[in-house]
């Protein structure tokens, strides 16, 4: 899973002022991806890591605004995670 350093590089953040916030956003993104995939443990695959980083960035950049389209409507996000999604029987 993405580390704080990886997330900060993705966000282009070079200070430590928001480390606690970013760590919380990574955790929230991981929990959200778990729910989306319907799994208890995230697969250790690059597409899943990228999806977590994308969601972390969306949460960071849009933390104070309302967007017209929720993150789950992103085709790229869905395509990255589709192969790992456990469908209920």
JSON list of C-alpha atoms in Angstrom, two decimals, residues 1-12 22 26 49 53:
[
{"chain": "A", "resi": 1, "resn": "UNK", "atom": "CA", "xyz": [0.00, 0.00, 0.00]},
{"chain": "A", "resi": 2, "resn": "UNK", "atom": "CA", "xyz": [1.13, 3.54, -0.61]},
{"chain": "A", "resi": 3, "resn": "UNK", "atom": "CA", "xyz": [3.33, 5.07, 2.07]},
{"chain": "A", "resi": 4, "resn": "UNK", "atom": "CA", "xyz": [3.18, 8.62, 3.34]},
{"chain": "A", "resi": 5, "resn": "UNK", "atom": "CA", "xyz": [6.24, 9.45, 1.22]},
{"chain": "A", "resi": 6, "resn": "UNK", "atom": "CA", "xyz": [4.62, 8.05, -1.92]},
{"chain": "A", "resi": 7, "resn": "UNK", "atom": "CA", "xyz": [1.39, 9.92, -1.26]},
{"chain": "A", "resi": 8, "resn": "UNK", "atom": "CA", "xyz": [3.24, 13.18, -0.64]},
{"chain": "A", "resi": 9, "resn": "UNK", "atom": "CA", "xyz": [5.17, 12.73, -3.89]},
{"chain": "A", "resi": 10, "resn": "UNK", "atom": "CA", "xyz": [1.88, 12.06, -5.71]},
{"chain": "A", "resi": 11, "resn": "UNK", "atom": "CA", "xyz": [0.35, 15.16, -4.12]},
{"chain": "A", "resi": 12, "resn": "UNK", "atom": "CA", "xyz": [3.53, 17.20, -4.73]},
{"chain": "A", "resi": 22, "resn": "UNK", "atom": "CA", "xyz": [-2.40, 12.87, 4.62]},
{"chain": "A", "resi": 26, "resn": "UNK", "atom": "CA", "xyz": [-4.52, 7.36, 2.96]},
{"chain": "A", "resi": 49, "resn": "UNK", "atom": "CA", "xyz": [-2.04, 1.22, -5.12]},
{"chain": "A", "resi": 53, "resn": "UNK", "atom": "CA", "xyz": [-3.32, 7.30, -4.44]}
]
